[in-house]
Tab-separated table of C-alpha atoms in Angstrom:
chain	number	residue	atom	x	y	z
A	1	UNK	CA	-0.160	0.174	-0.016
A	2	UNK	CA	1.503	3.305	-1.111
A	3	UNK	CA	1.069	6.598	0.995
A	4	UNK	CA	-1.414	7.632	-1.119
A	5	UNK	CA	-3.928	4.802	-0.687
A	6	UNK	CA	-2.946	5.129	3.017
A	7	UNK	CA	-4.142	8.964	3.470
A	8	UNK	CA	-7.103	8.292	1.003
A	9	UNK	CA	-8.589	5.805	3.609
A	10	UNK	CA	-7.414	7.810	6.205
A	11	UNK	CA	-9.273	11.004	5.546
A	12	UNK	CA	-11.916	8.663	4.148
A	13	UNK	CA	-12.770	7.318	7.589
A	14	UNK	CA	-12.536	11.192	9.249
A	15	UNK	CA	-14.354	12.612	6.836
A	16	UNK	CA	-17.236	10.694	6.252
A	17	UNK	CA	-18.708	9.569	9.607
A	18	UNK	CA	-18.167	13.451	9.898
A	19	UNK	CA	-20.468	13.890	6.761
A	20	UNK	CA	-23.406	11.789	7.686
A	21	UNK	CA	-23.601	12.959	11.423
A	22	UNK	CA	-23.957	17.088	9.932
A	23	UNK	CA	-26.450	15.153	6.967
A	24	UNK	CA	-28.395	13.684	9.959
A	25	UNK	CA	-28.269	16.375	12.517
A	26	UNK	CA	-29.869	18.685	9.656
A	27	UNK	CA	-32.128	16.875	9.140
A	28	UNK	CA	-32.982	15.968	12.715
A	29	UNK	CA	-33.934	19.452	13.438
A	30	UNK	CA	-36.230	20.090	10.758
A	31	UNK	CA	-37.649	17.421	12.032
A	32	UNK	CA	-37.956	18.698	15.121
A	33	UNK	CA	-39.189	22.425	14.602
A	34	UNK	CA	-42.860	22.001	13.847
A	35	UNK	CA	-43.966	25.368	13.336
A	36	UNK	CA	-47.040	26.223	15.649
A	37	UNK	CA	-50.239	28.068	14.281
A	38	UNK	CA	-49.774	31.261	16.506
A	39	UNK	CA	-46.359	33.285	17.667
A	40	UNK	CA	-45.556	35.455	20.790
A	41	UNK	CA	-43.909	38.941	20.493
A	42	UNK	CA	-40.369	36.999	21.426
A	43	UNK	CA	-40.636	34.335	18.344
A	44	UNK	CA	-41.639	37.452	16.150
A	45	UNK	CA	-38.847	39.367	17.103
A	46	UNK	CA	-36.083	36.441	17.335
A	47	UNK	CA	-37.369	35.394	13.771
A	48	UNK	CA	-37.816	38.638	11.679
A	49	UNK	CA	-35.555	40.558	13.841
A	50	UNK	CA	-37.894	43.531	14.873
A	51	UNK	CA	-38.905	45.325	17.585
A	52	UNK	CA	-41.876	44.829	19.699
A	53	UNK	CA	-42.779	48.574	18.734
A	54	UNK	CA	-42.711	47.257	15.298
A	55	UNK	CA	-45.457	44.854	15.923
A	56	UNK	CA	-47.740	47.140	18.114
A	57	UNK	CA	-47.341	50.008	15.261
A	58	UNK	CA	-48.649	46.907	12.626
A	59	UNK	CA	-51.719	46.168	14.965
A	60	UNK	CA	-52.476	50.027	15.570
A	61	UNK	CA	-52.732	50.706	11.779
A	62	UNK	CA	-55.147	47.403	11.851
A	63	UNK	CA	-52.206	45.407	9.295
A	64	UNK	CA	-52.125	42.882	11.738
A	65	UNK	CA	-54.521	41.107	14.397
A	66	UNK	CA	-53.341	40.262	17.487
A	67	UNK	CA	-55.431	37.750	19.653
A	68	UNK	CA	-55.533	37.273	23.473
A	69	UNK	CA	-55.309	34.356	25.393
A	70	UNK	CA	-55.710	34.806	29.117
A	71	UNK	CA	-52.808	37.093	29.512
A	72	UNK	CA	-50.445	36.383	26.655
A	73	UNK	CA	-51.051	38.061	23.324
A	74	UNK	CA	-50.786	35.895	20.314
A	75	UNK	CA	-50.069	36.347	16.515
A	76	UNK	CA	-51.423	33.953	13.642
A	77	UNK	CA	-47.752	32.880	12.234
A	78	UNK	CA	-49.668	33.133	8.518
A	79	UNK	CA	-50.444	37.042	9.293
A	80	UNK	CA	-46.869	37.277	10.496
A	81	UNK	CA	-44.771	35.450	7.474
A	82	UNK	CA	-46.718	37.380	5.124
A	83	UNK	CA	-46.103	40.766	7.061
A	84	UNK	CA	-42.581	40.384	7.536
A	85	UNK	CA	-39.013	38.739	5.734
A	86	UNK	CA	-36.826	36.338	6.958
A	87	UNK	CA	-33.474	37.837	7.630
A	88	UNK	CA	-30.609	36.029	5.927
A	89	UNK	CA	-27.428	36.604	4.917
A	90	UNK	CA	-25.799	34.979	1.554
A	91	UNK	CA	-28.564	32.194	1.491
A	92	UNK	CA	-28.188	31.695	4.951
A	93	UNK	CA	-30.784	32.313	7.663
A	94	UNK	CA	-28.861	34.885	10.196
A	95	UNK	CA	-31.436	33.128	13.158
A	96	UNK	CA	-28.922	30.459	13.473
A	97	UNK	CA	-26.246	32.965	15.154
A	98	UNK	CA	-26.493	35.076	18.043
A	99	UNK	CA	-25.471	37.759	16.902
A	100	UNK	CA	-28.229	39.875	14.558
A	101	UNK	CA	-26.757	40.471	11.484
A	102	UNK	CA	-28.270	43.097	8.854
A	103	UNK	CA	-29.032	41.380	5.403
A	104	UNK	CA	-29.084	44.480	2.682
């Protein structure tokens, strides 16, 4: 066995499990992430990077409907999705990162 074959087999044994774990990990997170019908202020802020004041302004203007459930204020996910865009940077969802990046 020459050096090239040894190196190739070593890298294959090293890289293949890493790639498989990465693929399986992303598939699991997509399956686990079930979207609910309603969203809270915090969920809207986290997904769309808008402030509570922006959401309140849209409610006041009549463009967004709030639903009160006891002490909670909820919004229809469909309505919110139509109102705000998800922020991405070069096709990558910036929600995965802790810092908020501004996308042009």
